[in-house]
CSV table of C-alpha atoms and ligand atoms in Angstrom, one decimal:
chain,number,residue,atom,x,y,z
A,1,UNK,CA,0.1,0.3,0.2
A,2,UNK,CA,1.2,3.5,-0.8
A,3,UNK,CA,-0.6,7.2,0.4
A,4,UNK,CA,1.7,8.9,-2.2
A,5,UNK,CA,-0.8,8.9,-4.4
A,6,UNK,CA,-3.4,9.7,-3.0
A,7,UNK,CA,-4.2,13.2,-2.4
A,8,UNK,CA,-5.3,16.3,0.0
A,9,UNK,CA,-6.3,19.2,-1.8
A,10,UNK,CA,-5.2,22.5,-0.1
A,11,UNK,CA,-7.6,25.1,-0.9
A,12,UNK,CA,-7.1,28.7,-0.2
A,13,UNK,CA,-10.3,30.8,0.4
A,14,UNK,CA,-10.0,35.0,-0.6
A,15,UNK,CA,-12.8,37.4,-2.3
A,16,UNK,CA,-12.4,39.8,-4.4
A,17,UNK,CA,-12.0,42.7,-2.6
A,18,UNK,CA,-8.4,43.3,-2.8
A,19,UNK,CA,-7.4,43.0,-6.4
A,20,UNK,CA,-5.7,40.6,-8.6
A,21,UNK,CA,-2.7,42.0,-6.8
A,22,UNK,CA,-3.1,41.1,-3.9
A,23,UNK,CA,-5.6,37.3,-5.2
A,24,UNK,CA,-1.9,36.8,-7.6
A,25,UNK,CA,0.2,36.7,-4.2
A,26,UNK,CA,-2.5,34.4,-2.0
A,27,UNK,CA,-2.6,31.5,-5.4
A,28,UNK,CA,1.6,31.9,-5.1
A,29,UNK,CA,2.0,31.8,-1.3
A,30,UNK,CA,-0.8,28.7,-1.3
A,31,UNK,CA,1.7,27.3,-3.8
A,32,UNK,CA,4.7,27.7,-1.9
A,33,UNK,CA,3.0,26.1,1.3
A,34,UNK,CA,1.5,23.1,-1.0
A,35,UNK,CA,5.6,22.9,-2.3
A,36,UNK,CA,6.6,22.9,1.3
A,37,UNK,CA,4.3,20.2,2.4
A,38,UNK,CA,5.4,17.9,-0.4
A,39,UNK,CA,9.3,18.9,-0.3
A,40,UNK,CA,9.1,18.1,3.8
A,41,UNK,CA,8.8,14.5,3.6
A,42,UNK,CA,6.6,14.4,6.2
A,43,UNK,CA,3.1,14.2,5.0
A,44,UNK,CA,2.6,10.5,3.8
A,45,UNK,CA,0.0,11.8,0.7
A,46,UNK,CA,0.3,14.1,-1.7
A,47,UNK,CA,-1.1,17.7,-1.3
A,48,UNK,CA,-1.9,19.5,-4.7
A,49,UNK,CA,-2.4,23.3,-4.9
A,50,UNK,CA,-5.9,24.0,-6.2
A,51,UNK,CA,-7.3,27.4,-7.4
A,52,UNK,CA,-8.2,30.2,-4.7
A,53,UNK,CA,-11.5,30.3,-3.5
A,54,UNK,CA,-13.2,33.6,-4.3
A,55,UNK,CA,-16.9,32.8,-5.0
A,56,UNK,CA,-19.7,31.0,-4.5
A,57,UNK,CA,-19.9,29.3,-7.9
A,58,UNK,CA,-15.8,28.3,-7.9
A,59,UNK,CA,-15.9,27.1,-4.6
A,60,UNK,CA,-19.7,24.9,-5.1
A,61,UNK,CA,-17.3,23.3,-8.0
A,62,UNK,CA,-14.4,23.1,-6.3
A,63,UNK,CA,-16.3,20.8,-3.6
A,64,UNK,CA,-18.1,18.8,-6.0
A,65,UNK,CA,-15.1,17.6,-8.0
A,66,UNK,CA,-13.4,16.9,-4.4
A,67,UNK,CA,-16.6,14.5,-3.9
A,68,UNK,CA,-15.7,12.8,-7.2
A,69,UNK,CA,-12.5,12.6,-7.1
A,70,UNK,CA,-11.8,9.2,-6.0
A,71,UNK,CA,-7.7,10.3,-5.3
A,72,UNK,CA,-9.3,12.7,-3.0
A,73,UNK,CA,-9.4,11.3,0.2
A,74,UNK,CA,-9.3,15.5,2.3
A,75,UNK,CA,-9.4,18.8,1.6
A,76,UNK,CA,-7.4,21.6,3.8
A,77,UNK,CA,-8.7,25.2,3.5
A,78,UNK,CA,-7.0,28.2,5.1
A,79,UNK,CA,-8.5,31.4,4.7
A,80,UNK,CA,-5.2,34.0,3.5
A,81,UNK,CA,-7.2,36.8,3.3
A,82,UNK,CA,-11.0,37.6,4.4
A,83,UNK,CA,-13.1,35.2,3.0
A,84,UNK,CA,-16.8,36.0,3.2
A,85,UNK,CA,-18.5,32.1,4.4
A,86,UNK,CA,-21.6,32.4,2.9
A,87,UNK,CA,-19.8,32.0,-0.2
A,88,UNK,CA,-18.7,28.5,1.6
A,89,UNK,CA,-22.6,27.7,2.2
A,90,UNK,CA,-23.4,26.1,-0.9
A,91,UNK,CA,-19.7,23.8,-1.2
A,92,UNK,CA,-19.4,23.7,2.2
A,93,UNK,CA,-23.3,21.8,2.7
A,94,UNK,CA,-22.5,19.3,-0.8
A,95,UNK,CA,-18.4,18.3,0.4
A,96,UNK,CA,-19.0,14.5,2.1
A,97,UNK,CA,-14.8,14.6,1.9
A,98,UNK,CA,-13.0,15.3,5.3
A,99,UNK,CA,-11.7,18.3,5.8
A,100,UNK,CA,-9.4,19.9,8.0
A,101,UNK,CA,-9.2,23.4,8.3
A,102,UNK,CA,-5.3,24.9,8.8
A,103,UNK,CA,-5.1,28.5,10.8
A,104,UNK,CA,-1.7,29.5,9.8
A,105,UNK,CA,-0.1,32.8,7.9
A,106,UNK,CA,1.9,33.1,5.1
A,107,UNK,CA,4.5,35.4,7.1
A,108,UNK,CA,5.4,34.2,10.8
A,109,UNK,CA,6.6,37.0,12.6
A,110,UNK,CA,4.9,40.4,12.6
A,111,UNK,CA,7.4,43.0,10.5
A,112,UNK,CA,7.2,45.7,13.6
A,113,UNK,CA,8.8,48.5,11.9
A,114,UNK,CA,7.3,47.7,8.2
A,115,UNK,CA,4.0,46.9,8.7
A,116,UNK,CA,1.7,48.7,6.5
A,117,UNK,CA,-1.6,48.5,4.9
A,118,UNK,CA,-0.7,46.4,2.0
A,119,UNK,CA,0.6,44.0,4.6
A,120,UNK,CA,-2.7,43.6,6.5
A,121,UNK,CA,-4.0,43.6,2.8
A,122,UNK,CA,-2.6,39.9,2.6
A,123,UNK,CA,-1.9,38.6,6.2
A,124,UNK,CA,-5.5,38.8,6.9
A,125,UNK,CA,-5.7,34.5,8.7
A,126,UNK,CA,-6.4,36.2,11.9
A,127,UNK,CA,-9.5,37.4,10.9
A,128,UNK,CA,-10.6,35.1,8.2
A,129,UNK,CA,-10.0,32.1,9.5
A,130,UNK,CA,-12.5,33.1,12.4
A,131,UNK,CA,-15.2,33.5,9.7
A,132,UNK,CA,-14.6,30.3,7.7
A,133,UNK,CA,-14.8,29.1,11.4
A,134,UNK,CA,-18.2,30.3,12.4
A,135,UNK,CA,-19.4,29.1,9.1
A,136,UNK,CA,-18.7,25.4,9.9
A,137,UNK,CA,-19.3,25.8,13.7
A,138,UNK,CA,-22.5,27.0,12.7
A,139,UNK,CA,-24.0,23.7,9.9
A,140,UNK,CA,-22.5,21.4,13.0
A,141,UNK,CA,-19.6,20.1,10.8
A,142,UNK,CA,-17.1,18.0,11.6
A,143,UNK,CA,-13.9,19.0,10.8
A,144,UNK,CA,-10.1,19.3,12.2
A,145,UNK,CA,-8.7,22.7,13.1
A,146,UNK,CA,-5.1,23.1,13.4
A,147,UNK,CA,-3.5,26.0,14.3
A,148,UNK,CA,0.2,26.7,14.1
A,149,UNK,CA,2.5,28.6,11.6
A,150,UNK,CA,3.2,25.7,8.4
A,151,UNK,CA,6.8,25.5,8.3
A,152,UNK,CA,6.4,24.7,11.8
A,153,UNK,CA,7.3,21.0,12.2
A,154,UNK,CA,5.0,20.3,14.1
A,155,UNK,CA,2.0,21.9,12.3
A,156,UNK,CA,3.0,19.4,9.7
A,157,UNK,CA,2.6,16.7,11.8
A,158,UNK,CA,-0.4,17.2,12.7
A,159,UNK,CA,-1.6,17.4,9.1
A,160,UNK,CA,0.6,13.9,8.5
A,161,UNK,CA,-1.6,12.9,11.1
A,162,UNK,CA,-4.5,13.9,9.9
A,163,UNK,CA,-3.6,12.5,6.5
A,164,UNK,CA,-3.0,9.6,7.4
A,165,UNK,CA,-6.6,8.9,9.6
A,166,UNK,CA,-8.4,10.3,6.2
A,167,UNK,CA,-6.4,7.9,4.5
A,168,UNK,CA,-7.9,5.0,6.2
A,169,UNK,CA,-11.1,6.8,6.5
A,170,UNK,CA,-11.6,6.3,2.3
A,171,UNK,CA,-9.7,2.8,2.5
A,172,UNK,CA,-13.3,2.2,5.0
A,173,UNK,CA,-15.3,3.5,2.2
A,174,UNK,CA,-14.3,0.5,0.0
A,175,UNK,CA,-13.4,-2.6,2.4
A,176,UNK,CA,-15.4,-6.0,2.3
A,177,UNK,CA,-14.8,-7.4,5.5
A,178,UNK,CA,-15.3,-11.4,4.7
A,179,UNK,CA,-17.0,-13.6,8.1
A,180,UNK,CA,-16.0,-17.4,8.0
A,181,UNK,CA,-19.3,-18.3,10.7
A,182,UNK,CA,-21.2,-16.1,12.6
A,183,UNK,CA,-20.8,-14.7,15.8
A,184,UNK,CA,-19.6,-16.8,18.9
A,185,UNK,CA,-23.1,-18.0,19.7
A,186,UNK,CA,-25.2,-15.7,22.5
A,187,UNK,CA,-22.1,-13.1,22.7
A,188,UNK,CA,-23.5,-9.6,22.8
A,189,UNK,CA,-20.7,-7.1,22.5
A,190,UNK,CA,-19.3,-8.0,19.5
A,191,UNK,CA,-22.3,-8.2,17.4
A,192,UNK,CA,-24.2,-5.1,16.3
A,193,UNK,CA,-26.2,-3.7,13.2
A,194,UNK,CA,-24.3,-4.2,9.7
A,195,UNK,CA,-26.6,-2.2,8.1
A,196,UNK,CA,-25.9,1.0,9.9
A,197,UNK,CA,-22.0,0.0,10.5
A,198,UNK,CA,-21.7,0.5,6.8
A,199,UNK,CA,-23.9,3.8,6.3
A,200,UNK,CA,-21.6,5.1,9.4
A,201,UNK,CA,-18.4,3.4,8.8
A,202,UNK,CA,-18.5,2.5,4.9
A,203,UNK,CA,-17.7,-0.9,5.1
A,204,UNK,CA,-19.4,-3.7,3.7
A,205,UNK,CA,-19.9,-7.4,5.6
A,206,UNK,CA,-20.0,-10.3,3.5
A,207,UNK,CA,-20.6,-14.1,4.9
A,208,UNK,CA,-19.3,-16.6,3.7
A,209,UNK,CA,-19.8,-20.9,4.0
A,210,UNK,CA,-16.7,-22.3,5.4
A,211,UNK,CA,-16.6,-25.2,2.1
A,212,UNK,CA,-15.8,-21.7,-0.1
A,213,UNK,CA,-12.5,-21.8,1.6
A,214,UNK,CA,-12.5,-25.4,2.0
A,215,UNK,CA,-12.5,-25.4,-2.4
A,216,UNK,CA,-9.9,-23.3,-1.8
A,217,UNK,CA,-7.5,-25.3,0.2
A,218,UNK,CA,-8.2,-28.0,-1.9
A,219,UNK,CA,-6.4,-26.4,-4.7
A,220,UNK,CA,-3.0,-25.8,-3.1
A,221,UNK,CA,-0.6,-28.1,-4.3
A,222,UNK,CA,2.7,-29.6,-2.0
A,223,UNK,CA,4.9,-27.2,-3.8
A,224,UNK,CA,3.0,-24.0,-2.5
A,225,UNK,CA,3.4,-25.4,0.9
A,226,UNK,CA,6.8,-26.0,0.9
A,227,UNK,CA,7.8,-22.9,-0.5
A,228,UNK,CA,5.6,-20.9,2.0
A,229,UNK,CA,7.2,-23.8,5.0
A,230,UNK,CA,10.5,-22.2,3.8
A,231,UNK,CA,9.7,-18.6,4.6
A,232,UNK,CA,8.6,-19.6,8.2
A,233,UNK,CA,12.1,-21.4,8.8
A,234,UNK,CA,13.5,-17.9,7.4
A,235,UNK,CA,11.0,-15.6,9.7
A,236,UNK,CA,10.7,-17.8,13.0
A,237,UNK,CA,12.5,-19.9,14.9
A,238,UNK,CA,10.8,-23.2,14.2
A,239,UNK,CA,9.9,-25.7,18.0
A,240,UNK,CA,11.5,-28.7,17.9
A,241,UNK,CA,8.6,-30.5,17.2
A,242,UNK,CA,8.0,-28.4,14.3
A,243,UNK,CA,11.2,-28.5,12.9
A,244,UNK,CA,11.9,-31.2,9.5
A,245,UNK,CA,11.1,-34.7,11.3
A,246,UNK,CA,9.7,-33.1,14.2
A,247,UNK,CA,6.1,-35.2,15.5
A,248,UNK,CA,4.2,-31.6,14.6
A,249,UNK,CA,5.8,-30.8,11.3
A,250,UNK,CA,3.0,-32.2,9.5
A,251,UNK,CA,0.3,-29.2,11.8
A,252,UNK,CA,3.2,-27.0,10.1
A,253,UNK,CA,2.4,-28.1,7.0
A,254,UNK,CA,-1.4,-27.9,7.5
A,255,UNK,CA,-1.0,-24.4,9.0
A,256,UNK,CA,0.5,-23.6,5.5
A,257,UNK,CA,-1.9,-24.7,3.4
A,258,UNK,CA,-4.5,-22.9,5.1
A,259,UNK,CA,-2.9,-19.6,5.4
A,260,UNK,CA,-2.4,-20.1,0.8
A,261,UNK,CA,-6.2,-20.7,0.7
A,262,UNK,CA,-7.2,-18.1,2.7
A,263,UNK,CA,-4.7,-15.7,1.6
A,264,UNK,CA,-5.7,-16.6,-2.4
A,265,UNK,CA,-9.5,-16.8,-0.8
A,266,UNK,CA,-9.6,-13.1,1.0
A,267,UNK,CA,-7.7,-11.8,-3.2
A,268,UNK,CA,-9.9,-13.1,-4.7
A,269,UNK,CA,-13.0,-11.3,-3.3
A,270,UNK,CA,-10.7,-8.5,-2.6
A,271,UNK,CA,-11.4,-8.0,1.4
A,272,UNK,CA,-9.2,-6.0,3.3
A,273,UNK,CA,-10.2,-7.7,6.7
A,274,UNK,CA,-11.7,-10.8,8.1
A,275,UNK,CA,-13.1,-13.0,10.8
A,276,UNK,CA,-13.1,-16.3,11.7
A,277,UNK,CA,-15.6,-18.8,14.6
A,278,UNK,CA,-13.7,-21.9,16.0
A,279,UNK,CA,-17.4,-23.7,15.7
A,280,UNK,CA,-17.2,-23.8,12.1
A,281,UNK,CA,-13.8,-25.1,10.7
A,282,UNK,CA,-15.3,-28.0,8.9
A,283,UNK,CA,-13.1,-29.3,6.2
A,284,UNK,CA,-10.0,-27.1,7.9
A,285,UNK,CA,-7.4,-28.9,10.0
A,286,UNK,CA,-7.0,-26.4,12.6
A,287,UNK,CA,-7.9,-23.3,13.6
A,288,UNK,CA,-5.7,-20.9,11.7
A,289,UNK,CA,-4.1,-19.1,13.8
A,290,UNK,CA,-0.7,-18.7,12.2
A,291,UNK,CA,-2.7,-17.9,9.1
A,292,UNK,CA,-4.7,-15.0,10.9
A,293,UNK,CA,-1.3,-13.5,12.4
A,294,UNK,CA,0.4,-13.8,9.0
A,295,UNK,CA,-2.1,-12.4,7.6
A,296,UNK,CA,-2.7,-9.3,9.8
A,297,UNK,CA,1.1,-8.3,9.3
A,298,UNK,CA,0.0,-7.9,6.1
A,299,UNK,CA,-2.4,-5.5,7.0
A,300,UNK,CA,-5.5,-7.2,6.8
A,301,UNK,CA,-8.0,-6.7,9.9
A,302,UNK,CA,-8.9,-9.6,11.5
A,303,UNK,CA,-11.1,-9.9,14.6
A,304,UNK,CA,-11.9,-13.9,15.8
A,305,UNK,CA,-15.1,-15.4,17.3
A,306,UNK,CA,-17.0,-13.1,14.1
A,307,UNK,CA,-16.2,-9.8,15.8
A,308,UNK,CA,-16.7,-7.8,12.4
A,309,UNK,CA,-16.4,-4.5,14.6
A,310,UNK,CA,-12.8,-5.3,15.3
A,311,UNK,CA,-11.7,-7.4,12.0
A,312,UNK,CA,-12.6,-3.0,10.5
A,313,UNK,CA,-10.8,-1.6,13.3
A,314,UNK,CA,-7.8,-3.1,13.4
A,315,UNK,CA,-7.6,-2.8,9.5
A,316,UNK,CA,-8.7,0.8,10.0
A,317,UNK,CA,-5.8,1.3,12.4
A,318,UNK,CA,-3.0,-0.4,10.6
A,319,UNK,CA,-3.6,1.9,7.2
A,320,UNK,CA,-3.0,5.2,9.9
A,321,UNK,CA,0.2,3.6,10.8
A,322,UNK,CA,1.5,2.0,7.7
A,323,UNK,CA,4.9,3.2,6.8
A,324,UNK,CA,5.3,5.5,10.3
A,325,UNK,CA,8.7,6.4,10.9
A,326,UNK,CA,9.8,4.1,14.0
A,327,UNK,CA,6.8,1.9,13.5
A,328,UNK,CA,6.5,-0.8,16.1
A,329,UNK,CA,2.9,-2.2,15.2
A,330,UNK,CA,-0.3,-2.9,15.8
A,331,UNK,CA,-2.6,-6.4,16.8
A,332,UNK,CA,-6.0,-7.2,17.4
A,333,UNK,CA,-5.9,-8.3,21.1
A,334,UNK,CA,-8.3,-9.3,23.7
A,335,UNK,CA,-8.7,-8.6,27.8
A,336,UNK,CA,-7.0,-11.9,28.6
A,337,UNK,CA,-6.5,-11.9,32.4
A,338,UNK,CA,-5.3,-9.7,35.6
A,339,UNK,CA,-2.7,-9.3,37.2
A,340,UNK,CA,-3.1,-7.9,40.1
A,341,UNK,CA,0.0,-6.1,41.5
A,342,UNK,CA,-0.7,-2.5,43.2
A,343,UNK,CA,0.8,0.6,41.3
A,344,UNK,CA,1.3,-2.0,38.7
A,345,UNK,CA,-1.3,-3.7,37.7
A,346,UNK,CA,-2.1,-4.7,34.9
A,347,UNK,CA,-3.9,-7.0,31.9
A,348,UNK,CA,-2.3,-9.9,30.1
A,349,UNK,CA,-3.4,-8.9,26.2
A,350,UNK,CA,-3.3,-12.2,24.3
A,351,UNK,CA,-5.6,-14.3,22.6
A,352,UNK,CA,-5.8,-18.1,21.6
A,353,UNK,CA,-3.5,-17.8,18.9
A,354,UNK,CA,-4.1,-14.9,16.6
A,355,UNK,CA,-2.1,-11.5,17.5
A,356,UNK,CA,-0.3,-10.0,15.1
A,357,UNK,CA,3.9,-9.9,15.0
A,358,UNK,CA,3.9,-6.9,14.1
A,359,UNK,CA,3.9,-6.1,17.7
A,360,UNK,CA,6.7,-8.9,18.9
A,361,UNK,CA,10.0,-8.1,20.5
A,362,UNK,CA,11.7,-10.3,19.4
A,363,UNK,CA,11.9,-13.0,16.4
A,364,UNK,CA,8.7,-15.1,17.2
A,365,UNK,CA,8.7,-18.6,17.9
A,366,UNK,CA,6.9,-20.8,15.5
A,367,UNK,CA,4.9,-23.7,17.6
A,368,UNK,CA,2.5,-26.6,17.9
A,369,UNK,CA,0.6,-27.4,20.8
A,370,UNK,CA,-3.0,-28.1,21.3
A,371,UNK,CA,-5.8,-26.4,22.6
A,372,UNK,CA,-9.1,-26.9,24.0
A,373,UNK,CA,-11.8,-25.1,22.1
A,374,UNK,CA,-13.4,-26.0,19.0
A,375,UNK,CA,-12.5,-29.8,18.8
A,376,UNK,CA,-9.3,-29.5,15.7
A,377,UNK,CA,-6.1,-30.6,15.3
A,378,UNK,CA,-3.6,-29.2,17.2
A,379,UNK,CA,-2.7,-25.3,15.7
A,380,UNK,CA,0.7,-23.7,15.1
A,381,UNK,CA,0.7,-20.6,16.5
A,382,UNK,CA,3.4,-18.0,16.4
A,383,UNK,CA,4.1,-17.0,20.4
A,384,UNK,CA,6.4,-14.1,21.6
A,385,UNK,CA,6.0,-11.2,24.2
A,386,UNK,CA,5.3,-7.2,23.0
A,387,UNK,CA,7.5,-4.4,22.7
A,388,UNK,CA,7.0,-2.2,25.8
A,389,UNK,CA,5.6,1.5,25.5
A,390,UNK,CA,2.7,3.3,25.3
A,391,UNK,CA,-0.2,3.1,22.5
A,392,UNK,CA,-3.7,3.4,22.0
A,393,UNK,CA,-6.4,0.6,22.4
A,394,UNK,CA,-9.6,1.3,21.0
A,395,UNK,CA,-12.9,-0.9,19.8
A,396,UNK,CA,-16.4,0.6,18.3
A,397,UNK,CA,-19.6,-0.8,20.0
A,398,UNK,CA,-22.8,-1.1,19.2
A,399,UNK,CA,-25.2,0.8,21.3
A,400,UNK,CA,-28.8,0.2,19.8
A,401,UNK,CA,-29.3,3.6,18.8
A,402,UNK,CA,-25.3,4.5,17.6
A,403,UNK,CA,-21.8,3.4,17.4
A,404,UNK,CA,-19.6,4.5,20.3
A,405,UNK,CA,-15.8,4.3,19.6
A,406,UNK,CA,-13.6,4.2,23.3
A,407,UNK,CA,-10.5,4.7,23.1
A,408,UNK,CA,-7.9,4.2,26.0
A,409,UNK,CA,-4.6,5.3,26.1
A,410,UNK,CA,-2.1,2.2,27.4
A,411,UNK,CA,1.4,1.9,28.3
A,412,UNK,CA,3.3,-1.4,28.1
A,413,UNK,CA,5.3,-2.9,30.1
A,414,UNK,CA,7.4,-5.9,30.5
A,415,UNK,CA,5.7,-9.3,30.7
A,416,UNK,CA,7.3,-12.7,31.6
A,417,UNK,CA,7.2,-16.2,29.7
A,418,UNK,CA,4.4,-18.2,30.0
A,419,UNK,CA,5.8,-21.6,29.5
A,420,UNK,CA,2.7,-23.6,29.6
A,421,UNK,CA,0.7,-20.6,27.9
A,422,UNK,CA,2.0,-21.1,24.3
A,423,UNK,CA,0.2,-17.8,23.1
A,424,UNK,CA,2.0,-14.2,22.0
A,425,UNK,CA,1.0,-11.3,24.4
A,426,UNK,CA,1.3,-7.7,25.7
A,427,UNK,CA,0.7,-6.8,29.2
A,428,UNK,CA,-0.2,-3.5,29.9
A,429,UNK,CA,-1.5,-0.8,32.3
A,430,UNK,CA,-4.5,1.2,31.2
A,431,UNK,CA,-4.4,4.8,31.6
A,432,UNK,CA,-4.6,6.9,34.3
A,433,UNK,CA,-4.1,3.4,35.9
A,434,UNK,CA,-5.8,0.2,36.7
A,435,UNK,CA,-8.4,0.8,38.8
A,436,UNK,CA,-10.1,3.7,37.1
A,437,UNK,CA,-9.1,2.7,33.2
A,438,UNK,CA,-10.8,-1.0,33.5
A,439,UNK,CA,-13.6,0.7,35.4
A,440,UNK,CA,-14.2,3.6,33.0
A,441,UNK,CA,-13.7,0.8,29.8
A,442,UNK,CA,-16.6,-1.2,31.8
A,443,UNK,CA,-19.0,1.8,32.4
A,444,UNK,CA,-18.9,2.3,28.9
A,445,UNK,CA,-19.9,-1.0,27.5
A,446,UNK,CA,-16.4,-1.6,26.2
A,447,UNK,CA,-15.3,-4.8,24.5
A,448,UNK,CA,-12.7,-7.5,25.6
A,449,UNK,CA,-11.7,-7.4,21.6
A,450,UNK,CA,-9.7,-4.5,21.1
A,451,UNK,CA,-7.5,-3.2,17.8
A,452,UNK,CA,-4.2,-2.2,19.5
A,453,UNK,CA,-1.6,0.2,18.1
A,454,UNK,CA,2.0,2.0,19.5
A,455,UNK,CA,2.2,4.5,16.8
A,456,UNK,CA,-1.4,6.2,16.8
A,457,UNK,CA,-2.8,8.2,19.5
A,458,UNK,CA,-5.9,9.4,20.9
A,459,UNK,CA,-5.9,12.0,18.4
A,460,UNK,CA,-5.6,10.2,15.8
A,461,UNK,CA,-8.8,7.8,16.8
A,462,UNK,CA,-10.9,10.8,17.6
A,463,UNK,CA,-10.5,12.0,14.5
A,464,UNK,CA,-11.2,9.2,12.6
A,465,UNK,CA,-14.5,9.4,14.9
A,466,UNK,CA,-15.1,12.3,13.9
A,467,UNK,CA,-15.1,11.7,10.2
A,468,UNK,CA,-17.9,8.9,11.1
A,469,UNK,CA,-19.6,11.2,12.8
A,470,UNK,CA,-19.6,8.8,15.6
A,471,UNK,CA,-19.6,9.3,19.5
A,472,UNK,CA,-15.7,8.9,21.3
A,473,UNK,CA,-15.1,8.5,24.4
A,474,UNK,CA,-11.6,8.7,25.9
A,475,UNK,CA,-10.4,7.0,28.8
A,476,UNK,CA,-6.7,8.8,29.1
A,477,UNK,CA,-4.6,10.3,32.2
A,478,UNK,CA,-7.1,12.5,32.9
A,479,UNK,CA,-9.9,11.0,33.2
A,480,UNK,CA,-12.0,10.7,36.4
A,481,UNK,CA,-14.8,8.4,37.2
A,482,UNK,CA,-17.2,10.9,38.1
A,483,UNK,CA,-17.1,13.1,35.1
A,484,UNK,CA,-16.4,9.7,32.6
A,485,UNK,CA,-20.3,8.3,33.7
A,486,UNK,CA,-21.3,12.3,33.3
A,487,UNK,CA,-20.5,12.3,29.5
A,488,UNK,CA,-21.8,8.7,29.1
A,489,UNK,CA,-25.0,10.1,30.0
A,490,UNK,CA,-24.7,13.5,28.7
A,491,UNK,CA,-23.5,11.9,25.1
A,492,UNK,CA,-27.0,9.5,25.1
A,493,UNK,CA,-28.5,12.7,25.5
A,494,UNK,CA,-27.2,14.5,22.9
A,495,UNK,CA,-27.2,11.6,20.4
A,496,UNK,CA,-31.2,11.2,20.8
A,497,UNK,CA,-31.5,15.4,20.5
A,498,UNK,CA,-29.0,15.2,17.6
A,499,UNK,CA,-30.8,12.7,15.5
A,500,UNK,CA,-29.6,11.6,12.2
A,501,UNK,CA,-25.9,12.3,13.4
B,601,MN,MN1,-12.1,-13.8,22.1
């Protein structure tokens, strides 16, 4: 996946009042800003300079073009001069791409000795951006506001983060999720309204009988299996029973067969995410553990036990963080078991099998062990402990009348070996601490499944929720239970009153 072929349109606002000379300067400045953004190497998408917006028809036309342009994943607006905002109403009413309002100024510092009326006719964003902000506030538009000088690294970093989120948003609009089997029977939190999910988040969820995967598996050749097992041998340390001649070697070959079939199936469908269910594996040798782990590492969203909402979020977070500098990884995870240890009380994060090796701190070990669930043969899986460091865990739950995204800042601490529990794991302390973090998550109705990333921030996830126009609740170092409970109640009222949001 590359983000460079995605475009963010840079649209500067002005008007005819100041004359053509000023408008020419406005256009030159906009061009210079866009060139600086693209030359910085910090912004993963291509920023495209559009003609200055100087009247309602032109602005309306530009917004319609943005909607239709497949590569355009969002627009940045900036009011270099005063641009009377009634001119923007028709365009903004129609715009269906994410919008970032950049409050900057071409000139950095006030030239105290030389400042004159010509300067003031040009450098007006201090008031121009407020006029523009008003109309979007009045129209109740979701948007990101970034304040800072355009040459400042911090400003560019914020634009870069937002453009990553917008890329994930665009990706979500064309995401197909395949479910093998249904939800795990009787489970509430992973279920939800798939029709509403498509309306709100854009992605589509399809069911596929496991028999369709079996048909792909039947076509896998021994040569393909041998080739993939070679890759396993290069990328992982194989346990003795998994090496050639080992007693469970056959299970590794079977795991490779499942992976090849699953990959081919998802490619044939054009799917970007999938779910499995350990109750629905007829014709498959083992619960796909290794296959899910490796597919997640390649960007496929995954949710266990039919959890399509988490599968979607895993894909979205993978896209957002793809190619980030000093990348540390993301994964599907589950709140597995608790460790009460005073100030260091923490939650072990793992799953039966399916954790992405992207978050591993060392070369994963490929192992085969029995699994006391699903009634299939012993599955292959990658075993490792995660990197340490801060990250963000998130989930989306269906509250019946709306979706709620719950976002928790967490700190991964050093885990310990689990000699008798051969799973991949992380160990984290939710912010602000174990007690408040876990209590807030439970009060908000959060899943036991999460999508986790070391590289993304709470703000990135909030920006995503903003693009989807869904409720977002944050649990971080400032969370306090009484206010959090009130926030949940107020949100109920807000979303009840604001029908259509
Ligand atoms: Mn689970």
